Each structure stands twice: as C-alpha cells, then as structure tokens.
Tab-separated table of C-alpha atoms in Angstrom:
chain	number	residue	atom	x	y	z
A	270	MET	CA	12.432	-8.207	-4.549
A	271	ALA	CA	13.498	-11.621	-5.722
A	272	ILE	CA	14.005	-13.841	-8.763
A	273	MET	CA	11.835	-16.759	-9.817
A	274	VAL	CA	13.016	-20.355	-9.453
A	275	LYS	CA	12.360	-21.047	-13.124
A	276	LYS	CA	14.734	-18.254	-14.163
A	277	LEU	CA	17.591	-19.754	-12.144
A	278	TYR	CA	16.665	-23.206	-13.429
A	279	LYS	CA	16.840	-21.993	-17.037
A	280	ASN	CA	20.474	-20.988	-16.525
A	281	GLY	CA	21.339	-23.867	-14.211
A	282	SER	CA	20.081	-26.607	-16.509
A	283	PHE	CA	22.491	-25.529	-19.233
A	284	LEU	CA	25.512	-24.541	-17.135
A	285	TYR	CA	25.343	-27.042	-14.283
A	286	LYS	CA	23.267	-30.002	-15.575
A	287	MET	CA	20.514	-29.101	-13.123
A	288	GLU	CA	17.473	-31.400	-13.512
A	289	LEU	CA	13.936	-30.926	-12.189
A	290	LEU	CA	12.685	-34.028	-10.393
A	291	ALA	CA	9.497	-32.783	-8.706
A	292	GLY	CA	7.510	-29.702	-7.701
A	293	LYS	CA	6.974	-28.285	-11.189
A	294	GLY	CA	4.006	-26.297	-9.880
A	295	GLY	CA	6.357	-24.184	-7.752
A	296	LEU	CA	8.677	-22.932	-10.495
A	297	SER	CA	7.194	-19.464	-10.052
A	298	ASN	CA	8.303	-19.416	-6.391
A	299	LEU	CA	10.509	-16.458	-5.584
A	300	VAL	CA	14.120	-16.867	-4.461
A	301	LYS	CA	15.575	-14.190	-2.180
A	302	TRP	CA	18.885	-15.933	-1.465
A	303	VAL	CA	20.816	-19.196	-1.696
A	304	HIS	CA	22.224	-21.421	1.075
A	305	ILE	CA	24.088	-24.703	1.417
A	306	ILE	CA	22.709	-26.698	4.370
A	307	GLU	CA	23.801	-30.145	5.529
A	308	ASP	CA	22.537	-30.156	9.109
A	309	GLU	CA	18.715	-30.211	9.176
A	310	THR	CA	18.654	-28.634	12.639
A	311	VAL	CA	19.815	-25.270	11.248
A	312	VAL	CA	16.918	-25.080	8.784
A	313	SER	CA	14.953	-23.131	11.403
A	314	PHE	CA	17.336	-20.200	10.887
A	315	LEU	CA	16.071	-19.611	7.346
A	316	HIS	CA	14.037	-16.455	6.714
A	317	GLY	CA	11.930	-17.924	3.906
A	318	GLY	CA	12.347	-17.671	0.148
A	319	GLU	CA	15.696	-19.476	0.010
A	320	LEU	CA	16.986	-21.935	-2.577
A	321	VAL	CA	18.716	-24.619	-0.492
A	322	PHE	CA	21.545	-26.883	-1.679
A	323	THR	CA	22.570	-30.094	0.064
A	324	ALA	CA	24.761	-33.086	-0.628
A	325	GLY	CA	23.130	-35.014	2.204
A	326	ILE	CA	26.356	-35.499	4.147
A	327	LEU	CA	24.306	-36.517	7.211
A	328	ASN	CA	21.975	-38.682	5.132
A	329	ARG	CA	22.341	-41.883	7.154
A	330	ARG	CA	18.673	-42.710	7.797
A	331	GLU	CA	16.059	-43.873	5.340
A	332	ASP	CA	13.725	-40.980	6.137
A	333	TRP	CA	16.412	-38.276	6.413
A	334	MET	CA	15.766	-36.665	3.021
A	335	LEU	CA	12.003	-36.591	3.581
A	336	ARG	CA	12.366	-34.970	6.996
A	337	PHE	CA	14.820	-32.492	5.505
A	338	ALA	CA	12.341	-31.518	2.764
A	339	GLN	CA	9.536	-31.183	5.312
A	340	ARG	CA	11.617	-28.856	7.464
A	341	LEU	CA	12.540	-26.760	4.447
A	342	HIS	CA	8.874	-26.401	3.538
A	343	ARG	CA	7.887	-25.351	7.063
A	344	ALA	CA	10.678	-22.748	7.008
A	345	GLY	CA	9.348	-21.273	3.763
A	346	ALA	CA	12.143	-22.404	1.437
A	347	SER	CA	11.397	-21.885	-2.258
A	348	ALA	CA	13.193	-24.943	-3.661
A	349	MET	CA	15.899	-27.497	-2.918
A	350	VAL	CA	18.837	-28.853	-4.920
A	351	VAL	CA	20.435	-32.207	-4.106
A	352	ASN	CA	24.014	-32.893	-5.146
A	353	LEU	CA	23.941	-36.582	-6.075
A	354	GLY	CA	27.083	-38.511	-5.153
A	355	PRO	CA	28.586	-40.627	-2.378
A	356	HIS	CA	26.265	-39.235	0.329
A	357	THR	CA	22.991	-39.280	-1.616
A	358	ARG	CA	22.937	-41.605	-4.600
A	359	GLU	CA	19.235	-41.305	-5.423
A	360	ILE	CA	16.117	-39.433	-4.290
A	361	PRO	CA	13.531	-41.599	-2.495
A	362	GLY	CA	10.111	-41.813	-4.119
A	363	ALA	CA	8.457	-40.475	-0.947
A	364	VAL	CA	10.469	-37.245	-1.262
A	365	ILE	CA	9.508	-36.811	-4.927
A	366	GLN	CA	5.852	-37.378	-4.072
A	367	TYR	CA	5.988	-34.924	-1.156
A	368	CYS	CA	7.599	-32.149	-3.222
A	369	ASP	CA	4.983	-32.630	-5.933
A	370	GLU	CA	2.212	-32.366	-3.363
A	371	ILE	CA	3.497	-29.083	-1.886
A	372	ASP	CA	4.784	-27.601	-5.174
A	373	MET	CA	8.346	-27.204	-3.911
A	374	PRO	CA	10.756	-27.665	-6.828
A	375	LEU	CA	13.245	-30.467	-6.227
A	376	PHE	CA	16.364	-30.464	-8.402
A	377	THR	CA	19.404	-32.677	-8.710
A	378	ILE	CA	22.924	-31.895	-9.918
A	379	PRO	CA	25.720	-34.399	-10.610
A	380	TRP	CA	28.601	-34.796	-8.186
A	381	GLU	CA	31.073	-33.156	-10.572
A	382	THR	CA	29.093	-29.910	-10.412
A	383	LYS	CA	30.539	-27.793	-7.637
A	384	MET	CA	27.901	-26.338	-5.353
A	385	VAL	CA	30.141	-23.423	-4.450
A	386	ASP	CA	30.244	-22.338	-8.102
A	387	MET	CA	26.471	-22.589	-8.445
A	388	THR	CA	25.659	-20.734	-5.256
A	389	ARG	CA	28.072	-17.920	-6.098
A	390	ASP	CA	26.617	-17.627	-9.603
A	391	PHE	CA	23.009	-17.681	-8.365
A	392	CYS	CA	23.709	-15.097	-5.665
A	393	HIS	CA	25.219	-12.776	-8.271
A	394	ARG	CA	22.152	-13.257	-10.483
A	395	ILE	CA	19.827	-12.447	-7.585
A	396	MET	CA	21.752	-9.280	-6.753
A	397	ARG	CA	21.889	-8.153	-10.405
A	398	ASN	CA	18.160	-8.759	-10.750
A	399	GLU	CA	17.443	-6.774	-7.588
A	400	GLN	CA	19.662	-3.904	-8.743
A	401	MET	CA	17.916	-3.817	-12.107
A	402	GLU	CA	14.478	-3.678	-10.505
A	403	ASN	CA	15.606	-0.968	-8.078
A	404	ASN	CA	16.913	1.077	-11.019
A	405	ILE	CA	13.593	0.700	-12.835
A	406	VAL	CA	11.666	1.806	-9.746
A	407	SER	CA	13.948	4.818	-9.278
A	408	ALA	CA	13.615	5.859	-12.919
A	409	LEU	CA	9.828	5.524	-12.900
A	410	LYS	CA	9.459	7.508	-9.665
A	411	ASP	CA	11.567	10.333	-11.118
A	412	ILE	CA	9.369	10.394	-14.225
A	413	LEU	CA	6.227	10.558	-12.072
A	414	PHE	CA	7.349	12.988	-9.389
A	415	SER	CA	10.301	14.903	-10.914
A	416	PRO	CA	9.320	15.674	-14.531
A	417	GLY	CA	12.514	17.668	-15.111
A	418	HIS	CA	14.493	14.400	-15.158
A	419	ALA	CA	12.048	12.595	-17.435
A	420	GLU	CA	14.022	12.332	-20.678
A	421	SER	CA	17.179	10.870	-19.145
A	422	ARG	CA	15.138	8.462	-17.055
A	423	ILE	CA	13.066	7.366	-20.054
A	424	ALA	CA	16.320	6.553	-21.820
A	425	GLU	CA	17.296	4.454	-18.802
A	426	LEU	CA	14.015	2.525	-18.967
A	427	ARG	CA	14.701	1.760	-22.626
A	428	GLN	CA	17.849	-0.072	-21.558
A	429	TYR	CA	15.613	-2.472	-19.643
A	430	GLY	CA	13.251	-3.032	-22.559
A	431	TYR	CA	10.562	-0.435	-21.827
A	432	GLN	CA	9.651	2.017	-24.567
A	433	ALA	CA	8.125	5.486	-24.391
A	434	GLU	CA	4.999	3.935	-25.948
A	435	SER	CA	4.645	1.247	-23.268
A	436	ARG	CA	1.303	0.872	-21.465
A	437	PHE	CA	1.186	1.551	-17.739
A	438	CYS	CA	-1.449	0.604	-15.195
A	439	PHE	CA	-1.057	1.683	-11.564
A	440	ILE	CA	-2.702	-0.040	-8.615
A	441	SER	CA	-2.825	1.866	-5.350
A	442	LEU	CA	-3.276	-0.433	-2.366
A	443	CYS	CA	-4.454	0.873	0.989
A	444	ILE	CA	-2.381	-0.662	3.760
A	445	SER	CA	-3.199	1.847	6.494
A	446	CYS	CA	-6.324	-0.102	7.392
A	447	ILE	CA	-4.520	-3.365	8.067
A	448	GLU	CA	-4.960	-4.938	11.497
A	449	PRO	CA	-2.115	-4.897	14.119
A	450	GLY	CA	1.153	-6.166	12.687
A	451	THR	CA	0.969	-3.875	9.655
A	452	GLU	CA	4.639	-4.123	8.712
A	453	GLU	CA	4.639	-7.913	8.684
A	454	LYS	CA	1.295	-8.071	6.872
A	455	GLY	CA	2.427	-5.427	4.408
A	456	SER	CA	5.517	-7.482	3.558
A	457	LEU	CA	3.356	-10.570	3.066
A	458	ILE	CA	0.994	-8.720	0.733
A	459	THR	CA	3.884	-7.313	-1.306
A	460	ALA	CA	5.423	-10.788	-1.606
A	461	ILE	CA	2.092	-12.213	-2.798
A	462	ALA	CA	1.772	-9.443	-5.395
A	463	GLU	CA	5.347	-9.948	-6.592
A	464	LYS	CA	4.913	-13.686	-7.023
A	465	THR	CA	1.580	-13.222	-8.803
A	466	ALA	CA	2.890	-10.536	-11.147
A	467	LYS	CA	6.170	-12.257	-12.016
A	468	ASP	CA	4.246	-15.356	-12.992
A	469	ILE	CA	2.651	-13.184	-15.700
A	470	ARG	CA	5.356	-10.665	-16.665
A	471	GLU	CA	8.740	-9.542	-15.361
A	472	PRO	CA	10.007	-7.487	-13.695
A	473	PHE	CA	7.613	-6.476	-10.938
A	474	ILE	CA	7.571	-2.814	-9.943
A	475	THR	CA	6.354	-1.684	-6.541
A	476	PHE	CA	7.089	1.212	-4.224
A	477	PRO	CA	5.556	2.896	-1.151
A	478	TYR	CA	3.589	6.102	-1.555
A	479	GLN	CA	2.516	7.914	1.608
A	480	GLU	CA	0.720	5.211	3.630
A	481	ASN	CA	-0.065	3.120	0.573
A	482	ARG	CA	1.672	0.606	-1.659
A	483	ILE	CA	1.830	1.074	-5.431
A	484	PHE	CA	1.963	-1.803	-7.918
A	485	VAL	CA	2.870	-1.011	-11.541
A	486	LEU	CA	1.818	-3.291	-14.383
A	487	ILE	CA	3.642	-2.508	-17.631
A	488	ASP	CA	2.478	-3.657	-21.068
A	489	TYR	CA	-0.209	-5.882	-19.594
A	490	GLU	CA	-3.154	-6.875	-21.738
A	491	GLU	CA	-6.593	-6.329	-20.207
A	492	GLU	CA	-7.037	-10.041	-19.491
A	493	GLU	CA	-3.610	-10.144	-17.828
A	494	MET	CA	-4.584	-7.239	-15.567
A	495	ASP	CA	-7.798	-9.033	-14.609
A	496	SER	CA	-5.833	-12.227	-13.984
A	497	PHE	CA	-3.375	-10.411	-11.697
A	498	LEU	CA	-6.109	-8.741	-9.649
A	499	THR	CA	-8.137	-11.948	-9.324
A	500	ARG	CA	-5.210	-14.184	-8.391
A	501	PHE	CA	-3.720	-11.599	-6.029
A	502	SER	CA	-7.040	-11.083	-4.227
A	503	GLU	CA	-7.642	-14.813	-3.897
A	504	GLU	CA	-4.150	-15.463	-2.525
A	505	VAL	CA	-4.424	-12.631	0.019
A	506	LYS	CA	-7.765	-14.027	1.143
A	507	ARG	CA	-6.211	-17.495	1.488
A	508	GLN	CA	-3.098	-16.434	3.390
A	509	ALA	CA	-4.518	-13.499	5.371
A	510	PRO	CA	-8.327	-13.840	5.470
A	511	ALA	CA	-8.743	-11.225	8.225
A	512	LEU	CA	-7.301	-8.385	6.142
A	513	GLN	CA	-9.515	-5.768	4.535
A	514	LEU	CA	-7.753	-4.286	1.514
A	515	HIS	CA	-8.858	-1.469	-0.776
A	516	MET	CA	-7.375	-1.083	-4.274
A	517	GLY	CA	-7.677	1.647	-6.864
A	518	VAL	CA	-6.896	0.794	-10.491
A	519	SER	CA	-5.870	3.445	-13.013
A	520	SER	CA	-6.410	3.381	-16.755
A	521	ASN	CA	-4.175	1.083	-18.796
A	522	GLN	CA	-2.616	4.040	-20.568
A	523	THR	CA	-0.028	4.287	-23.334
A	524	GLY	CA	2.844	6.778	-23.238
A	525	ILE	CA	5.397	7.286	-20.472
A	526	HIS	CA	4.987	11.075	-20.634
A	527	GLU	CA	1.315	10.848	-19.640
A	528	GLN	CA	1.697	8.743	-16.515
A	529	SER	CA	1.742	11.354	-13.732
A	530	ALA	CA	-1.979	12.004	-14.175
A	531	ASN	CA	-2.621	8.295	-14.650
A	532	PHE	CA	-0.880	7.571	-11.346
A	533	GLU	CA	-3.236	10.022	-9.602
A	534	LYS	CA	-6.180	8.128	-11.073
A	535	ALA	CA	-5.155	5.019	-9.118
A	536	VAL	CA	-4.911	7.010	-5.882
A	537	SER	CA	-8.312	8.627	-6.484
A	538	ALA	CA	-9.931	5.282	-7.266
A	539	MET	CA	-8.452	3.805	-4.082
A	540	GLU	CA	-9.946	6.647	-2.020
A	541	MET	CA	-13.337	5.857	-3.531
A	542	ALA	CA	-12.872	2.147	-2.749
A	543	LYS	CA	-12.222	3.074	0.887
A	544	LYS	CA	-15.275	5.347	1.074
A	545	ARG	CA	-17.501	2.673	-0.478
A	546	ASN	CA	-15.854	-0.108	1.530
A	547	GLU	CA	-15.119	-1.974	-1.696
A	548	LYS	CA	-12.145	-4.192	-2.474
A	549	ILE	CA	-11.465	-2.737	-5.940
A	550	ALA	CA	-12.457	0.492	-7.662
A	551	TYR	CA	-11.553	1.126	-11.299
A	552	TYR	CA	-11.039	4.777	-12.202
A	553	ASP	CA	-12.494	4.220	-15.666
A	554	ARG	CA	-15.740	3.030	-14.053
A	555	LEU	CA	-16.221	5.898	-11.591
A	556	GLY	CA	-18.670	7.791	-13.795
A	557	VAL	CA	-19.250	11.366	-12.660
A	558	TYR	CA	-16.594	10.983	-9.954
A	559	LYS	CA	-13.948	10.997	-12.721
A	560	MET	CA	-14.909	14.573	-13.566
A	561	LEU	CA	-14.845	15.646	-9.923
A	562	TYR	CA	-11.486	14.024	-9.210
A	563	ALA	CA	-10.038	15.683	-12.325
A	564	LEU	CA	-10.641	19.134	-10.846
A	565	ASN	CA	-7.374	20.112	-9.179
A	566	ASP	CA	-8.823	23.050	-7.230
A	567	LYS	CA	-10.919	21.256	-4.651
A	568	SER	CA	-11.949	24.599	-3.108
A	569	ILE	CA	-14.381	24.987	-6.020
A	570	LEU	CA	-16.047	21.728	-5.014
A	571	ARG	CA	-16.165	22.731	-1.351
A	572	ASP	CA	-17.783	26.057	-2.230
A	573	TYR	CA	-20.383	24.345	-4.390
A	574	TYR	CA	-21.195	21.817	-1.693
A	575	ARG	CA	-21.485	24.538	0.950
A	576	ASP	CA	-23.809	26.611	-1.270
A	577	VAL	CA	-26.146	23.667	-1.876
A	578	MET	CA	-25.965	21.618	1.330
A	579	GLY	CA	-24.328	23.845	3.930
A	580	LYS	CA	-27.552	25.117	5.538
A	581	LEU	CA	-29.120	21.653	5.554
A	582	GLU	CA	-26.037	20.104	7.161
A	583	GLN	CA	-26.019	22.834	9.800
A	584	TYR	CA	-29.744	22.338	10.468
A	585	ASP	CA	-29.225	18.611	11.085
A	586	ARG	CA	-26.413	19.347	13.536
A	587	ASP	CA	-28.383	21.995	15.433
A	588	ASN	CA	-31.638	20.059	15.630
A	589	ASN	CA	-30.367	16.459	15.782
A	590	THR	CA	-32.327	15.567	12.638
A	591	LYS	CA	-31.460	13.363	9.657
A	592	LEU	CA	-32.822	15.334	6.731
A	593	MET	CA	-29.618	14.823	4.727
A	594	GLN	CA	-30.005	11.077	5.134
A	595	THR	CA	-33.603	11.312	3.956
A	596	LEU	CA	-32.513	13.319	0.923
A	597	ARG	CA	-29.805	10.799	-0.003
A	598	ILE	CA	-32.199	7.856	0.266
A	599	TYR	CA	-34.762	9.773	-1.801
A	600	LEU	CA	-32.258	10.472	-4.574
A	601	GLU	CA	-30.739	6.981	-4.523
A	602	ASN	CA	-34.217	5.488	-4.989
A	603	ASN	CA	-35.095	7.607	-8.005
A	604	GLY	CA	-37.428	9.905	-6.079
A	605	SER	CA	-39.771	7.142	-4.924
A	606	LEU	CA	-41.624	8.308	-1.814
A	607	LEU	CA	-42.865	4.772	-1.219
A	608	LEU	CA	-39.365	3.277	-1.149
A	609	VAL	CA	-38.078	6.035	1.149
A	610	SER	CA	-40.965	5.476	3.593
A	611	GLU	CA	-40.273	1.716	3.584
A	612	LYS	CA	-36.556	2.145	4.166
A	613	GLN	CA	-37.085	4.688	6.973
A	614	TYR	CA	-40.122	2.938	8.477
A	615	THR	CA	-42.158	6.137	8.273
A	616	HIS	CA	-45.400	7.194	6.618
A	617	ARG	CA	-45.262	8.512	3.067
A	618	ASN	CA	-46.735	11.856	4.207
A	619	THR	CA	-43.886	12.169	6.709
A	620	VAL	CA	-41.386	11.807	3.882
A	621	THR	CA	-43.212	14.442	1.855
A	622	ASN	CA	-43.131	16.839	4.796
A	623	GLN	CA	-39.405	16.210	5.291
A	624	LEU	CA	-38.694	16.987	1.643
A	625	LYS	CA	-40.719	20.194	1.883
A	626	LYS	CA	-38.690	21.089	4.959
A	627	ILE	CA	-35.520	20.549	2.935
A	628	GLU	CA	-36.852	22.952	0.301
A	629	THR	CA	-37.525	25.575	2.984
A	630	ILE	CA	-33.998	25.280	4.387
A	631	THR	CA	-32.047	25.133	1.104
A	632	GLY	CA	-34.267	27.053	-1.271
A	633	LEU	CA	-34.066	24.102	-3.677
A	634	ASN	CA	-37.025	21.879	-4.588
A	635	PRO	CA	-36.233	18.128	-4.356
A	636	PHE	CA	-39.184	17.417	-6.653
A	637	GLU	CA	-37.827	19.458	-9.583
A	638	LEU	CA	-35.259	17.981	-11.974
A	639	GLU	CA	-32.814	20.909	-12.030
A	640	ASP	CA	-32.637	21.118	-8.247
A	641	LYS	CA	-32.414	17.316	-8.001
A	642	VAL	CA	-29.283	17.467	-10.158
A	643	LYS	CA	-27.768	20.052	-7.809
A	644	PHE	CA	-28.481	17.819	-4.821
A	645	TYR	CA	-27.053	14.771	-6.657
A	646	LEU	CA	-23.867	16.614	-7.566
A	647	SER	CA	-23.355	17.946	-4.042
A	648	LEU	CA	-23.663	14.427	-2.622
A	649	TYR	CA	-21.115	13.166	-5.145
A	650	ILE	CA	-18.806	15.957	-4.013
A	651	LYS	CA	-19.302	14.988	-0.376
A	652	ASP	CA	-18.167	11.450	-1.235
A	653	ILE	CA	-14.749	12.612	-2.443
A	654	LEU	CA	-13.997	15.441	-0.028
C-alpha cells in the first residue's frame, strides 16, 4: 500500500513551499517510499514507486537533468523534487516538457527548505498511511470472518470515517489462472487496482482470500464502481495484455453487519465468471443462479441434479454418446429442433429420436413444460457445482 503524490504535495506546498512545475497528470501516482539521489548511476537500484529528491550536485552538463529524469522514469519512480540553489538554479524547458509527456510530477523547493526534513516527514506520512490502511483491513476481516469481534471492530472503523451505515461492494478477483510469474503479476494487478481506486476514493482496501484477491469499495456510487471496473480492466489490458482475469462483483450493500453474506456474493459471482469464461460477473445479474448460490446446503442441489440427470450422465459415459450436450443445446435454443439440427449438423428426425431416447433414460419428457423446467434447473445446478 502507498500514498498518492497529490496527498504529499498538499502538505508539502504549505509546509515546504513545494511547487508543481510539470507532470500534473501523474498526481495520482502512488508513492511507496522517498529517496535523495544525486548520482544518476544509482537510480537503477530503485524498486519503483519512489519520490526522488535531488539538488543536482553533479549537474555539470546541459543534458544532465533530462537524463536524470529519463532514468527515474525507466526505474518506475513516481515523481521527482528538485532543490533549487547553487547546483541547479532553474529547470530546463526540455525537462519540463518531458515530465509533462510522461505524466511524472516534477516539483521544486527553495534552497532554504531542508531535504532531510521533508524526506523524514514524508516517510512518516507514508508509514502512518500504511498503518491506517492495515488497521482498516484487519478490522474489516474480523467483521467478515469473526463476527464475535464485530462491535469493537466497527467502532474502530468509525475512527477512520466509516459508519455502520456505509455501503460496501466486494470484488473477488481470480488470480489462480494467471500465467507463469503469478506473484509478480499479482503484485502488478494489485498496484493497478490501488492506483485506480485511490484516484476515486481513499483509502483502498484489499486482502488475499484463498487463491484470490479481494478489493473492497466503500461508499462508492454506482457510476464510481463502473468507473473503477472499466479503468482497472483497461489498465490491466494495457500493462499485461496476456492475462486472463475473472472478477465477481457483489451487491453495493448498506450496513456493516450485513457484509458477510455480501462478501460471499462476490466469490460466487467470480466462480460463475470463471465457468462462463467472462471477465466480470455481477451477482445481482445472475438471475436464477442467485437462488442456487444462496442455498448453503449444496447436498440438496447435488441430490436434485442426480435425480434428474444422473442416469443420462451415466448413459453418456457408458456409451460414449453426447445426449446431455444435445439436451443443453435444445434447451438453450428454446426447444427449436431446427436450430439443434443446424448446430449439430444432423437431421431433424435424428434430434427428435435423441430427445425421445433422453425421455426413455430419465423418465422426463423434454417436450413438456414441467419436465423442461426440471432439465433447465438441473443444468443450472451443474454450472455451479
């Protein structure tokens, strides 16, 4: 977790006469730490996400500052601050133009401002922000998974501005299907989500759950939720186009006491997204699946499926047939024999004979409405089991 550049700038402009010269488009960049660097050759040791200070002590060439900025950008730095004085009296126009082009905030501070005071202050702010967000995550997880601690943890959330009547939306992200290098890719995806979310509302809440990653959006309006999902998806596609992600989105539900069930909605929707090979599945749009997922005793669903489809499934296995596939296509095409024959490249009479065979095996008539409903429901159950 990190803090946005614009939050540090808000404090720095008042306390340290910090001025923004270029890169306004990058004020939502995240800062993980702060460094003072004078030798451009050590820039390669940065991890990314740093706010870098320099006085330009080695600034003895006309293009030094530009090359310094370029190296910072390649290393993933979030912003740079130049201490104007005897070593760097002004910022070249080429540097200002470059920082604007790449959206890397470029700040200046006067010589009388001590960099050591600023860096110490900013580091403390970063650590306090991280501690606050960790406390929020811990409190929310206790509310979700340890209901006995709920009241004390709700009181803790109030200290950070969240009320018992706040709205919560959970997004469950499947990361188990990521290509080799899952840990690195998972960190990238989390960083993208954090930057996207913090540009809308702070703080950003995320935590791992089993093999998945959970994002929590608190007090978001519907349009803000849509904006987060759209921008996050687009940025993942831009930075990691080979990744296939599946997300489940819960209801945007009011009331901290009701969130355990809402959390499960996100997980259920994500499972459906995986089964359908879709990027996003919204629980509120799952239709009949919502009712099936709400049933805690899944053995009831398994028994129902076995009673309706068990014999047909066994027949297909024993005889190497595809009658279940024929039945699904028939139901998905509103009982049209013509469409089934076209999709299976078979004669219409062959389809009719297959459906009659299904009736013989199951004792249910695919041509009658009541039995059709039973077949429909059993296929829905198969999708979630």
